[in-house]
Amino acid sequence: MSLRLSLLGMLSSHSMTGYDLKKMADNTIAKFREAQTSQVYRELNYMEDIGWLTSVIEIQTEKPNKRIYSITPTGREAYLEWLKESPLDEEKLNVSVFLMKTFFAGDRSVKENLDIFKQFKQACQRKLAEIEASFRELAEFQIKLPEHQAHAPYWQLTSNFEIAFYNMCIEWADKCVKAIEIQGAK
Amino acid sequence: MSLRLSLLGMLSSHSMTGYDLKKMADNTIAKFREAQTSQVYRELNYMEDIGWLTSVIEIQTEKPNKRIYSITPTGREAYLEWLKESPLDEEKLNVSVFLMKTFFAGDRSVKENLDIFKQFKQACQRKLAEIEASFRELAEFQIKLPEHQAHAPYWQLTSNFEIAFYNMCIEWADKCVKAIEIQGAK
DNA sequence: TGGGTCATGTAACCTGTTACATGATTAG
DNA sequence: CTAATCATGTAACAGGTTACATGACCCA
């Protein structure tokens, strides 16, 4: 789903071939979501079927012909709607999807971006609170299963990771807000 | 795959039903990998087919009968092999798989754990170096596509995230090593 | 002469998700 | 009376991965 929308996002600034999209994805969003060639072509077919894209074949003599995809108004609408969704509208806080959207955030207004990053921060703070709660649950679980003693210290390490992760996200979100404010002031 | 191995890991300390496994997964590894009931049963069937598990039906009168799964020696071997693999043996550094394994790290020796966490740290350091390289690639990409000016500051934010993430991982790995050393000294 | 780039895709498979189905007991 | 708990699963679908197939041109 999010690969689909990312391809759409790339096509929203340029018409391109599947081949170009694959290369662009490798250079940009690959860290959050890899794009297999086969999946790229499948998604393009699908989006053409549902009317988000149209394609034209360009005949070349020295090189293989290429099929150039362009976004349609319906496609652009779908893309902007996806971008607009805040991390709270999505069923759960999915950080890698959030990062993919950040990659396309230039297609949102500065105000929208400020709001979204602030919401993201709050969502992370709530996550931290949840982790504390599940910490207690895990402790109860440990009491019920005393034979798991050897495992307990490592369970703690995974909880520590989560806490460090969301704290990092919060700090990052703060820095993003500042950066966007400076950008917006220009 | 990693859900499969996680279920196997849980069964390696206790024989349990699918229902128990689902509950246990919800209480423990759910943050890294969710387990749908349907998938749990499918994986159990599959692992029984390939000889990693056996099952016995326990007839109950007041409650529905239950099918209790037990790990076989082949299954235990497969589990320990999976656990032993360092983050470098796996094709790519997958942090959430690493965390799942951390959850089961009590089934590895203290020495193995120390090695693995040190290797994890090194892998993260290498990732940081890669990010710097891809930073430059992204910059080139921007030069080629000057119309992407509005996007550039947000691309920067995603790179910042990655850097913060791997730095956090490195710090966490250091703390883990210290914690394991203290634990091992007992 | 061998590997990289350009350019398209198909087929099969694996994993994960959603929705559906059943039914008794027990606690509030 | 109603919701939760115990306990099992199937079917269909969606999304991502792996492997395969083709073929010309260009550069070292």
Coordinates of N, CA and C in Angstrom, one line a residue, chain A residues 133-145:
Chain A
A133 N 3.1 0.8 30.9 CA 2.0 -0.1 31.3 C 2.4 -1.6 30.9
S134 N 2.9 -1.8 29.7 CA 3.2 -3.2 29.3 C 4.4 -3.7 30.0
F135 N 5.2 -2.8 30.5 CA 6.3 -3.2 31.4 C 5.8 -3.9 32.6
R136 N 4.7 -3.4 33.2 CA 4.1 -4.0 34.3 C 3.5 -5.4 34.0
E137 N 2.8 -5.4 32.8 CA 2.3 -6.7 32.4 C 3.3 -7.7 32.2
L138 N 4.5 -7.3 31.6 CA 5.6 -8.2 31.4 C 6.1 -8.8 32.8
A139 N 6.1 -7.9 33.7 CA 6.6 -8.2 35.1 C 5.6 -9.3 35.7
E140 N 4.3 -9.1 35.5 CA 3.4 -10.1 36.0 C 3.6 -11.4 35.3
F141 N 3.8 -11.3 34.0 CA 4.1 -12.5 33.2 C 5.3 -13.3 33.8
Q142 N 6.2 -12.5 34.2 CA 7.5 -13.1 34.7 C 7.2 -13.9 36.0
I143 N 6.3 -13.2 36.8 CA 6.0 -13.8 38.1 C 5.3 -15.2 37.9
K144 N 4.4 -15.2 36.9 CA 3.6 -16.4 36.6 C 4.5 -17.5 36.0
L145 N 5.6 -17.1 35.4 CA 6.5 -18.1 34.8 C 7.9 -18.0 35.4

